[in-house]
């Protein structure tokens, strides 16, 4: 497979993540809650990944011959927690603000690496953090926002989702697994389901709109778990993680644009400038050279 095709696949995967926020908001507008959407999304996403494994013979391996405990813990405390708290934040705040809060994972991951390795941030990492924080101040439209109308709980959940996502990314990079990438993803998602069902019992599917909820789960699971998983697992090995991380930052403008086009959230010129700073910070943070 050509390098350009791999680049396109990574862009497709990141864009799919970017679309997710607006579609979740649309599901909320139809009367569903985070307690219904979250288990539907995770359940159908997990089913999707196992179906992909069924049709991909190279993934037919014994999952217990790999670091399944570590992968399962990452699935519970990283993947599952990110989905739960981010979906709650989406119920409290605009989709565009939620995605900006989620993207704080970039500097949080750098900080986590510094703490674990007991080192100070490198010069370029410091510049990246400064750009991301400055960009965030502009992107949230800090000068024109009526902060009294914003949900403090929503902002807190948005920042927790960023922390959970940084935990997911950091520890995923620390686990060495000989299992196929699809099986790694399936283990993470499957381990997260029991915890998910403790928080949100699967009885949410048994009501008058249960069929519609499953359809939303199919769409959100497809956008949030299937497309990114397949695209990244195929594309990232071909282009490397550094370039993939930079390409993955396309999720931010796609999410903001989708919020504008699909659900009518306004965007100012100052916010576009803030997003440009955030993207610049991400590129600098990932450009190891």
PDB file of C-alpha atoms in Angstrom:
ATOM      1  CA  UNK A   1       0.000   0.000   0.000  1.00  0.00           C
ATOM      2  CA  UNK A   2       1.274   3.451  -0.959  1.00  0.00           C
ATOM      3  CA  UNK A   3       2.294   6.088   1.559  1.00  0.00           C
ATOM      4  CA  UNK A   4      -0.323   8.553   0.317  1.00  0.00           C
ATOM      5  CA  UNK A   5      -3.100   5.992   0.770  1.00  0.00           C
ATOM      6  CA  UNK A   6      -1.902   5.434   4.348  1.00  0.00           C
ATOM      7  CA  UNK A   7      -1.974   9.208   4.954  1.00  0.00           C
ATOM      8  CA  UNK A   8      -5.533   9.404   3.571  1.00  0.00           C
ATOM      9  CA  UNK A   9      -6.647   6.540   5.842  1.00  0.00           C
ATOM     10  CA  UNK A  10      -5.267   8.265   8.948  1.00  0.00           C
ATOM     11  CA  UNK A  11      -7.023  11.496   7.925  1.00  0.00           C
ATOM     12  CA  UNK A  12     -10.282   9.550   7.467  1.00  0.00           C
ATOM     13  CA  UNK A  13      -9.922   7.986  10.913  1.00  0.00           C
ATOM     14  CA  UNK A  14      -9.265  11.321  12.614  1.00  0.00           C
ATOM     15  CA  UNK A  15     -12.113  13.003  10.718  1.00  0.00           C
ATOM     16  CA  UNK A  16     -14.458  10.239  11.850  1.00  0.00           C
ATOM     17  CA  UNK A  17     -13.612  11.052  15.467  1.00  0.00           C
ATOM     18  CA  UNK A  18     -14.210  14.710  14.668  1.00  0.00           C
ATOM     19  CA  UNK A  19     -17.744  14.048  13.422  1.00  0.00           C
ATOM     20  CA  UNK A  20     -18.660  12.082  16.541  1.00  0.00           C
ATOM     21  CA  UNK A  21     -19.381  15.052  18.833  1.00  0.00           C
ATOM     22  CA  UNK A  22     -22.012  16.627  16.572  1.00  0.00           C
ATOM     23  CA  UNK A  23     -23.860  13.346  16.032  1.00  0.00           C
ATOM     24  CA  UNK A  24     -23.941  12.715  19.792  1.00  0.00           C
ATOM     25  CA  UNK A  25     -25.454  16.193  20.258  1.00  0.00           C
ATOM     26  CA  UNK A  26     -28.043  15.344  17.574  1.00  0.00           C
ATOM     27  CA  UNK A  27     -28.927  12.157  19.477  1.00  0.00           C
ATOM     28  CA  UNK A  28     -29.370  14.237  22.654  1.00  0.00           C
ATOM     29  CA  UNK A  29     -31.687  16.567  20.730  1.00  0.00           C
ATOM     30  CA  UNK A  30     -33.904  13.552  20.002  1.00  0.00           C
ATOM     31  CA  UNK A  31     -34.430  13.066  23.714  1.00  0.00           C
ATOM     32  CA  UNK A  32     -31.738  10.502  24.541  1.00  0.00           C
ATOM     33  CA  UNK A  33     -29.413  10.994  27.518  1.00  0.00           C
ATOM     34  CA  UNK A  34     -25.735  10.225  28.081  1.00  0.00           C
ATOM     35  CA  UNK A  35     -26.872   7.235  30.194  1.00  0.00           C
ATOM     36  CA  UNK A  36     -28.467   5.775  27.051  1.00  0.00           C
ATOM     37  CA  UNK A  37     -26.085   6.936  24.325  1.00  0.00           C
ATOM     38  CA  UNK A  38     -22.846   5.920  26.073  1.00  0.00           C
ATOM     39  CA  UNK A  39     -23.663   2.195  26.566  1.00  0.00           C
ATOM     40  CA  UNK A  40     -25.229   2.038  23.086  1.00  0.00           C
ATOM     41  CA  UNK A  41     -22.101   3.517  21.510  1.00  0.00           C
ATOM     42  CA  UNK A  42     -19.681   1.275  23.431  1.00  0.00           C
ATOM     43  CA  UNK A  43     -21.775  -1.881  22.972  1.00  0.00           C
ATOM     44  CA  UNK A  44     -22.272  -1.510  19.230  1.00  0.00           C
ATOM     45  CA  UNK A  45     -18.673  -0.364  18.746  1.00  0.00           C
ATOM     46  CA  UNK A  46     -17.428  -3.507  20.519  1.00  0.00           C
ATOM     47  CA  UNK A  47     -19.729  -5.741  18.456  1.00  0.00           C
ATOM     48  CA  UNK A  48     -18.478  -4.044  15.281  1.00  0.00           C
ATOM     49  CA  UNK A  49     -14.817  -4.717  16.158  1.00  0.00           C
ATOM     50  CA  UNK A  50     -15.488  -8.393  16.928  1.00  0.00           C
ATOM     51  CA  UNK A  51     -17.325  -8.710  13.589  1.00  0.00           C
ATOM     52  CA  UNK A  52     -14.257  -7.254  11.868  1.00  0.00           C
ATOM     53  CA  UNK A  53     -12.098  -9.864  13.622  1.00  0.00           C
ATOM     54  CA  UNK A  54     -14.496 -12.569  12.429  1.00  0.00           C
ATOM     55  CA  UNK A  55     -13.782 -11.578   8.819  1.00  0.00           C
ATOM     56  CA  UNK A  56     -10.041 -11.017   9.353  1.00  0.00           C
ATOM     57  CA  UNK A  57      -8.383 -14.409   9.792  1.00  0.00           C
ATOM     58  CA  UNK A  58      -5.014 -12.929  10.796  1.00  0.00           C
ATOM     59  CA  UNK A  59      -6.713 -11.651  13.954  1.00  0.00           C
ATOM     60  CA  UNK A  60      -7.889 -15.126  14.979  1.00  0.00           C
ATOM     61  CA  UNK A  61      -5.487 -15.579  17.901  1.00  0.00           C
ATOM     62  CA  UNK A  62      -5.823 -16.460  21.569  1.00  0.00           C
ATOM     63  CA  UNK A  63      -6.304 -13.092  23.335  1.00  0.00           C
ATOM     64  CA  UNK A  64      -5.025 -14.542  26.626  1.00  0.00           C
ATOM     65  CA  UNK A  65      -1.561 -15.098  25.148  1.00  0.00           C
ATOM     66  CA  UNK A  66      -0.938 -11.368  25.139  1.00  0.00           C
ATOM     67  CA  UNK A  67      -0.887  -8.689  27.855  1.00  0.00           C
ATOM     68  CA  UNK A  68      -4.671  -8.857  28.157  1.00  0.00           C
ATOM     69  CA  UNK A  69      -4.770  -7.646  31.776  1.00  0.00           C
ATOM     70  CA  UNK A  70      -2.831  -4.462  30.953  1.00  0.00           C
ATOM     71  CA  UNK A  71      -4.897  -3.902  27.806  1.00  0.00           C
ATOM     72  CA  UNK A  72      -8.093  -4.452  29.762  1.00  0.00           C
ATOM     73  CA  UNK A  73      -7.083  -1.922  32.433  1.00  0.00           C
ATOM     74  CA  UNK A  74      -6.273   0.634  29.711  1.00  0.00           C
ATOM     75  CA  UNK A  75      -9.692  -0.050  28.219  1.00  0.00           C
ATOM     76  CA  UNK A  76     -11.405   0.534  31.573  1.00  0.00           C
ATOM     77  CA  UNK A  77      -9.481   3.556  32.884  1.00  0.00           C
ATOM     78  CA  UNK A  78      -8.628   5.139  29.539  1.00  0.00           C
ATOM     79  CA  UNK A  79     -11.040   4.298  26.747  1.00  0.00           C
ATOM     80  CA  UNK A  80     -14.172   3.734  28.833  1.00  0.00           C
ATOM     81  CA  UNK A  81     -13.629   6.693  31.173  1.00  0.00           C
ATOM     82  CA  UNK A  82     -12.942   9.007  28.218  1.00  0.00           C
ATOM     83  CA  UNK A  83     -16.199   8.016  26.524  1.00  0.00           C
ATOM     84  CA  UNK A  84     -18.292   8.298  29.707  1.00  0.00           C
ATOM     85  CA  UNK A  85     -17.095  11.721  30.885  1.00  0.00           C
ATOM     86  CA  UNK A  86     -16.854  13.206  27.366  1.00  0.00           C
ATOM     87  CA  UNK A  87     -20.453  12.240  26.598  1.00  0.00           C
ATOM     88  CA  UNK A  88     -21.546  13.842  29.882  1.00  0.00           C
ATOM     89  CA  UNK A  89     -19.646  17.010  28.943  1.00  0.00           C
ATOM     90  CA  UNK A  90     -21.427  17.036  25.565  1.00  0.00           C
ATOM     91  CA  UNK A  91     -24.765  17.083  27.352  1.00  0.00           C
ATOM     92  CA  UNK A  92     -23.661  20.141  29.346  1.00  0.00           C
ATOM     93  CA  UNK A  93     -21.688  22.168  26.761  1.00  0.00           C
ATOM     94  CA  UNK A  94     -21.491  22.981  23.047  1.00  0.00           C
ATOM     95  CA  UNK A  95     -19.745  20.372  20.890  1.00  0.00           C
ATOM     96  CA  UNK A  96     -17.093  22.876  19.777  1.00  0.00           C
ATOM     97  CA  UNK A  97     -16.139  23.736  23.380  1.00  0.00           C
ATOM     98  CA  UNK A  98     -16.043  20.032  24.352  1.00  0.00           C
ATOM     99  CA  UNK A  99     -13.607  19.151  21.570  1.00  0.00           C
ATOM    100  CA  UNK A 100     -11.353  22.084  22.546  1.00  0.00           C
ATOM    101  CA  UNK A 101     -11.333  20.841  26.146  1.00  0.00           C
ATOM    102  CA  UNK A 102     -10.611  17.276  24.982  1.00  0.00           C
ATOM    103  CA  UNK A 103      -7.603  18.490  22.989  1.00  0.00           C
ATOM    104  CA  UNK A 104      -5.911  19.525  26.223  1.00  0.00           C
ATOM    105  CA  UNK A 105      -4.765  15.869  26.238  1.00  0.00           C
ATOM    106  CA  UNK A 106      -1.746  17.024  24.203  1.00  0.00           C
ATOM    107  CA  UNK A 107      -0.042  19.020  26.941  1.00  0.00           C
ATOM    108  CA  UNK A 108      -1.364  16.631  29.621  1.00  0.00           C
ATOM    109  CA  UNK A 109       0.400  13.731  27.875  1.00  0.00           C
ATOM    110  CA  UNK A 110       3.645  15.726  27.760  1.00  0.00           C
ATOM    111  CA  UNK A 111       3.267  16.543  31.469  1.00  0.00           C
ATOM    112  CA  UNK A 112       2.551  12.890  32.278  1.00  0.00           C
ATOM    113  CA  UNK A 113       5.679  11.788  30.418  1.00  0.00           C
ATOM    114  CA  UNK A 114       7.754  14.373  32.320  1.00  0.00           C
ATOM    115  CA  UNK A 115       6.366  13.213  35.691  1.00  0.00           C
ATOM    116  CA  UNK A 116       6.864   9.498  35.015  1.00  0.00           C
ATOM    117  CA  UNK A 117      10.382   9.993  33.616  1.00  0.00           C
ATOM    118  CA  UNK A 118      11.235  12.678  36.209  1.00  0.00           C
ATOM    119  CA  UNK A 119      12.401  15.212  33.661  1.00  0.00           C
ATOM    120  CA  UNK A 120      11.694  18.814  32.711  1.00  0.00           C
ATOM    121  CA  UNK A 121       9.842  19.623  29.462  1.00  0.00           C
ATOM    122  CA  UNK A 122      12.127  20.118  26.467  1.00  0.00           C
ATOM    123  CA  UNK A 123      12.291  23.559  24.864  1.00  0.00           C
ATOM    124  CA  UNK A 124       9.980  22.671  21.970  1.00  0.00           C
ATOM    125  CA  UNK A 125       7.573  20.912  24.341  1.00  0.00           C
ATOM    126  CA  UNK A 126       7.402  24.082  26.425  1.00  0.00           C
ATOM    127  CA  UNK A 127       6.649  26.144  23.311  1.00  0.00           C
ATOM    128  CA  UNK A 128       3.976  23.610  22.285  1.00  0.00           C
ATOM    129  CA  UNK A 129       2.291  23.791  25.712  1.00  0.00           C
ATOM    130  CA  UNK A 130       2.316  27.607  25.629  1.00  0.00           C
ATOM    131  CA  UNK A 131       0.772  27.646  22.129  1.00  0.00           C
ATOM    132  CA  UNK A 132      -1.935  25.129  23.081  1.00  0.00           C
ATOM    133  CA  UNK A 133      -2.896  27.031  26.235  1.00  0.00           C
ATOM    134  CA  UNK A 134      -2.892  30.395  24.401  1.00  0.00           C
ATOM    135  CA  UNK A 135      -4.907  28.871  21.568  1.00  0.00           C
ATOM    136  CA  UNK A 136      -7.405  27.446  24.055  1.00  0.00           C
ATOM    137  CA  UNK A 137      -7.996  30.899  25.590  1.00  0.00           C
ATOM    138  CA  UNK A 138      -8.836  32.264  22.122  1.00  0.00           C
ATOM    139  CA  UNK A 139     -10.737  29.191  20.935  1.00  0.00           C
ATOM    140  CA  UNK A 140     -13.156  29.223  23.879  1.00  0.00           C
ATOM    141  CA  UNK A 141     -13.880  32.877  23.003  1.00  0.00           C
ATOM    142  CA  UNK A 142     -12.891  33.867  26.524  1.00  0.00           C
ATOM    143  CA  UNK A 143     -13.506  37.597  25.992  1.00  0.00           C
ATOM    144  CA  UNK A 144     -17.095  37.314  24.718  1.00  0.00           C
ATOM    145  CA  UNK A 145     -18.277  34.243  26.633  1.00  0.00           C
ATOM    146  CA  UNK A 146     -20.767  34.664  29.442  1.00  0.00           C
ATOM    147  CA  UNK A 147     -19.069  32.334  31.914  1.00  0.00           C
ATOM    148  CA  UNK A 148     -22.013  32.543  34.277  1.00  0.00           C
ATOM    149  CA  UNK A 149     -24.118  30.636  31.743  1.00  0.00           C
ATOM    150  CA  UNK A 150     -21.581  27.856  31.227  1.00  0.00           C
ATOM    151  CA  UNK A 151     -21.792  24.610  33.152  1.00  0.00           C
ATOM    152  CA  UNK A 152     -18.784  24.385  35.485  1.00  0.00           C
ATOM    153  CA  UNK A 153     -19.536  20.664  35.800  1.00  0.00           C
ATOM    154  CA  UNK A 154     -19.424  20.347  32.003  1.00  0.00           C
ATOM    155  CA  UNK A 155     -16.021  22.076  31.849  1.00  0.00           C
ATOM    156  CA  UNK A 156     -14.736  19.799  34.621  1.00  0.00           C
ATOM    157  CA  UNK A 157     -15.949  16.692  32.785  1.00  0.00           C
ATOM    158  CA  UNK A 158     -14.390  17.977  29.544  1.00  0.00           C
ATOM    159  CA  UNK A 159     -11.007  18.359  31.249  1.00  0.00           C
ATOM    160  CA  UNK A 160     -11.343  14.933  32.918  1.00  0.00           C
ATOM    161  CA  UNK A 161     -12.028  13.425  29.478  1.00  0.00           C
ATOM    162  CA  UNK A 162      -8.767  14.999  28.257  1.00  0.00           C
ATOM    163  CA  UNK A 163      -6.895  13.510  31.236  1.00  0.00           C
ATOM    164  CA  UNK A 164      -8.473  10.075  30.650  1.00  0.00           C
ATOM    165  CA  UNK A 165      -7.573  10.243  26.948  1.00  0.00           C
ATOM    166  CA  UNK A 166      -3.970  11.171  27.787  1.00  0.00           C
ATOM    167  CA  UNK A 167      -3.837   8.168  30.166  1.00  0.00           C
ATOM    168  CA  UNK A 168      -5.149   5.987  27.333  1.00  0.00           C
ATOM    169  CA  UNK A 169      -2.548   7.261  24.854  1.00  0.00           C
ATOM    170  CA  UNK A 170       0.372   7.226  27.295  1.00  0.00           C
ATOM    171  CA  UNK A 171      -0.118   3.724  28.677  1.00  0.00           C
ATOM    172  CA  UNK A 172      -1.084   2.237  25.307  1.00  0.00           C
ATOM    173  CA  UNK A 173       2.362   3.300  24.132  1.00  0.00           C
ATOM    174  CA  UNK A 174       3.944   1.577  27.153  1.00  0.00           C
ATOM    175  CA  UNK A 175       2.368  -1.848  26.532  1.00  0.00           C
ATOM    176  CA  UNK A 176       4.202  -4.184  24.165  1.00  0.00           C
ATOM    177  CA  UNK A 177       1.798  -6.630  22.538  1.00  0.00           C
ATOM    178  CA  UNK A 178       2.373  -9.258  19.872  1.00  0.00           C
ATOM    179  CA  UNK A 179      -1.389  -9.541  19.297  1.00  0.00           C
ATOM    180  CA  UNK A 180      -2.937  -8.151  16.083  1.00  0.00           C
ATOM    181  CA  UNK A 181      -4.087  -4.515  16.482  1.00  0.00           C
ATOM    182  CA  UNK A 182      -7.760  -5.461  16.037  1.00  0.00           C
ATOM    183  CA  UNK A 183      -7.503  -7.966  18.883  1.00  0.00           C
ATOM    184  CA  UNK A 184      -5.848  -5.338  21.108  1.00  0.00           C
ATOM    185  CA  UNK A 185      -8.781  -3.009  20.421  1.00  0.00           C
ATOM    186  CA  UNK A 186     -11.331  -5.784  21.030  1.00  0.00           C
ATOM    187  CA  UNK A 187      -9.763  -6.639  24.419  1.00  0.00           C
ATOM    188  CA  UNK A 188      -9.820  -2.985  25.519  1.00  0.00           C
ATOM    189  CA  UNK A 189     -13.435  -2.485  24.464  1.00  0.00           C
ATOM    190  CA  UNK A 190     -14.669  -5.798  25.881  1.00  0.00           C
ATOM    191  CA  UNK A 191     -12.995  -5.185  29.255  1.00  0.00           C
ATOM    192  CA  UNK A 192     -14.676  -1.779  29.438  1.00  0.00           C
ATOM    193  CA  UNK A 193     -18.204  -3.143  28.919  1.00  0.00           C
ATOM    194  CA  UNK A 194     -18.801  -4.696  32.407  1.00  0.00           C
ATOM    195  CA  UNK A 195     -17.783  -1.415  34.074  1.00  0.00           C
ATOM    196  CA  UNK A 196     -19.976   0.440  31.583  1.00  0.00           C
ATOM    197  CA  UNK A 197     -22.955  -1.751  32.487  1.00  0.00           C
ATOM    198  CA  UNK A 198     -22.395  -1.099  36.202  1.00  0.00           C
ATOM    199  CA  UNK A 199     -22.627   2.640  35.537  1.00  0.00           C
ATOM    200  CA  UNK A 200     -25.356   2.312  32.902  1.00  0.00           C
ATOM    201  CA  UNK A 201     -27.336  -0.967  33.154  1.00  0.00           C
ATOM    202  CA  UNK A 202     -28.141  -2.464  29.711  1.00  0.00           C
ATOM    203  CA  UNK A 203     -31.832  -2.198  30.608  1.00  0.00           C
ATOM    204  CA  UNK A 204     -31.641   1.183  28.814  1.00  0.00           C
ATOM    205  CA  UNK A 205     -32.155  -0.772  25.588  1.00  0.00           C
ATOM    206  CA  UNK A 206     -35.508  -2.093  26.783  1.00  0.00           C
ATOM    207  CA  UNK A 207     -37.926   0.764  26.242  1.00  0.00           C
ATOM    208  CA  UNK A 208     -40.120   2.248  23.542  1.00  0.00           C
ATOM    209  CA  UNK A 209     -37.239   3.876  21.646  1.00  0.00           C
ATOM    210  CA  UNK A 210     -34.865   0.934  22.104  1.00  0.00           C
ATOM    211  CA  UNK A 211     -34.682   0.285  18.342  1.00  0.00           C
ATOM    212  CA  UNK A 212     -33.771   3.909  17.593  1.00  0.00           C
ATOM    213  CA  UNK A 213     -31.198   3.855  20.401  1.00  0.00           C
ATOM    214  CA  UNK A 214     -29.521   0.816  18.845  1.00  0.00           C
ATOM    215  CA  UNK A 215     -29.405   2.635  15.489  1.00  0.00           C
ATOM    216  CA  UNK A 216     -27.714   5.598  17.131  1.00  0.00           C
ATOM    217  CA  UNK A 217     -25.351   3.138  18.816  1.00  0.00           C
ATOM    218  CA  UNK A 218     -24.504   1.627  15.427  1.00  0.00           C
ATOM    219  CA  UNK A 219     -23.733   5.033  13.922  1.00  0.00           C
ATOM    220  CA  UNK A 220     -21.733   6.322  16.900  1.00  0.00           C
ATOM    221  CA  UNK A 221     -19.917   3.010  17.373  1.00  0.00           C
ATOM    222  CA  UNK A 222     -19.053   3.042  13.664  1.00  0.00           C
ATOM    223  CA  UNK A 223     -17.707   6.623  13.811  1.00  0.00           C
ATOM    224  CA  UNK A 224     -16.022   6.310  17.195  1.00  0.00           C
ATOM    225  CA  UNK A 225     -14.635   2.769  17.239  1.00  0.00           C
ATOM    226  CA  UNK A 226     -14.745   1.059  13.843  1.00  0.00           C
ATOM    227  CA  UNK A 227     -13.560   3.636  11.277  1.00  0.00           C
ATOM    228  CA  UNK A 228     -10.695   5.007  13.415  1.00  0.00           C
ATOM    229  CA  UNK A 229      -9.601   1.529  14.540  1.00  0.00           C
ATOM    230  CA  UNK A 230      -9.424   0.122  11.017  1.00  0.00           C
ATOM    231  CA  UNK A 231      -7.943   3.277   9.472  1.00  0.00           C
ATOM    232  CA  UNK A 232      -5.281   3.756  12.146  1.00  0.00           C
ATOM    233  CA  UNK A 233      -4.299   0.088  12.324  1.00  0.00           C
ATOM    234  CA  UNK A 234      -3.710   0.044   8.564  1.00  0.00           C
ATOM    235  CA  UNK A 235      -2.271   3.533   8.089  1.00  0.00           C
ATOM    236  CA  UNK A 236      -0.113   4.261  11.153  1.00  0.00           C
ATOM    237  CA  UNK A 237       2.380   1.371  10.653  1.00  0.00           C
ATOM    238  CA  UNK A 238       3.049   2.722   7.154  1.00  0.00           C
ATOM    239  CA  UNK A 239       3.749   6.350   8.104  1.00  0.00           C
ATOM    240  CA  UNK A 240       4.887   6.234  11.743  1.00  0.00           C
ATOM    241  CA  UNK A 241       3.295   7.525  14.933  1.00  0.00           C
ATOM    242  CA  UNK A 242       4.774  11.070  14.794  1.00  0.00           C
ATOM    243  CA  UNK A 243       3.270  11.920  11.401  1.00  0.00           C
ATOM    244  CA  UNK A 244       0.063  10.100  12.361  1.00  0.00           C
ATOM    245  CA  UNK A 245      -0.282  12.256  15.497  1.00  0.00           C
ATOM    246  CA  UNK A 246       0.137  15.423  13.434  1.00  0.00           C
ATOM    247  CA  UNK A 247      -2.392  14.226  10.842  1.00  0.00           C
ATOM    248  CA  UNK A 248      -4.710  13.231  13.678  1.00  0.00           C
ATOM    249  CA  UNK A 249      -4.955  16.869  14.730  1.00  0.00           C
ATOM    250  CA  UNK A 250      -7.325  17.348  11.768  1.00  0.00           C
ATOM    251  CA  UNK A 251      -9.958  16.041  14.201  1.00  0.00           C
ATOM    252  CA  UNK A 252     -10.153  19.510  15.801  1.00  0.00           C
ATOM    253  CA  UNK A 253     -11.108  21.615  12.728  1.00  0.00           C
ATOM    254  CA  UNK A 254     -13.382  18.822  11.458  1.00  0.00           C
ATOM    255  CA  UNK A 255     -15.215  18.746  14.801  1.00  0.00           C
ATOM    256  CA  UNK A 256     -15.603  22.534  14.912  1.00  0.00           C
ATOM    257  CA  UNK A 257     -16.736  22.680  11.269  1.00  0.00           C
ATOM    258  CA  UNK A 258     -19.188  19.801  11.804  1.00  0.00           C
ATOM    259  CA  UNK A 259     -20.632  21.592  14.842  1.00  0.00           C
ATOM    260  CA  UNK A 260     -21.125  24.677  12.656  1.00  0.00           C
ATOM    261  CA  UNK A 261     -22.654  22.858   9.661  1.00  0.00           C
ATOM    262  CA  UNK A 262     -24.668  20.098  11.373  1.00  0.00           C
ATOM    263  CA  UNK A 263     -25.967  21.726  14.549  1.00  0.00           C
ATOM    264  CA  UNK A 264     -25.471  25.429  13.870  1.00  0.00           C
ATOM    265  CA  UNK A 265     -22.895  26.327  16.527  1.00  0.00           C
ATOM    266  CA  UNK A 266     -21.338  29.742  15.676  1.00  0.00           C
ATOM    267  CA  UNK A 267     -17.585  30.222  15.120  1.00  0.00           C
ATOM    268  CA  UNK A 268     -15.770  33.576  15.302  1.00  0.00           C
ATOM    269  CA  UNK A 269     -12.538  34.597  13.594  1.00  0.00           C
ATOM    270  CA  UNK A 270     -10.842  34.717  17.007  1.00  0.00           C
ATOM    271  CA  UNK A 271     -11.832  31.092  17.613  1.00  0.00           C
ATOM    272  CA  UNK A 272     -10.332  30.034  14.269  1.00  0.00           C
ATOM    273  CA  UNK A 273      -7.116  31.792  15.318  1.00  0.00           C
ATOM    274  CA  UNK A 274      -7.136  29.905  18.602  1.00  0.00           C
ATOM    275  CA  UNK A 275      -7.603  26.589  16.815  1.00  0.00           C
ATOM    276  CA  UNK A 276      -4.684  27.423  14.533  1.00  0.00           C
ATOM    277  CA  UNK A 277      -2.481  27.974  17.609  1.00  0.00           C
ATOM    278  CA  UNK A 278      -3.632  24.664  19.109  1.00  0.00           C
ATOM    279  CA  UNK A 279      -2.852  22.822  15.860  1.00  0.00           C
ATOM    280  CA  UNK A 280       0.529  24.547  15.698  1.00  0.00           C
ATOM    281  CA  UNK A 281       1.283  23.435  19.245  1.00  0.00           C
ATOM    282  CA  UNK A 282       0.307  19.851  18.430  1.00  0.00           C
ATOM    283  CA  UNK A 283       2.557  19.811  15.354  1.00  0.00           C
ATOM    284  CA  UNK A 284       5.490  21.185  17.367  1.00  0.00           C
ATOM    285  CA  UNK A 285       4.912  18.705  20.218  1.00  0.00           C
ATOM    286  CA  UNK A 286       4.910  15.757  17.827  1.00  0.00           C
ATOM    287  CA  UNK A 287       7.809  16.894  15.634  1.00  0.00           C
ATOM    288  CA  UNK A 288      10.568  15.084  17.504  1.00  0.00           C
ATOM    289  CA  UNK A 289      13.237  16.222  15.045  1.00  0.00           C
TER     290      UNK A 289
END
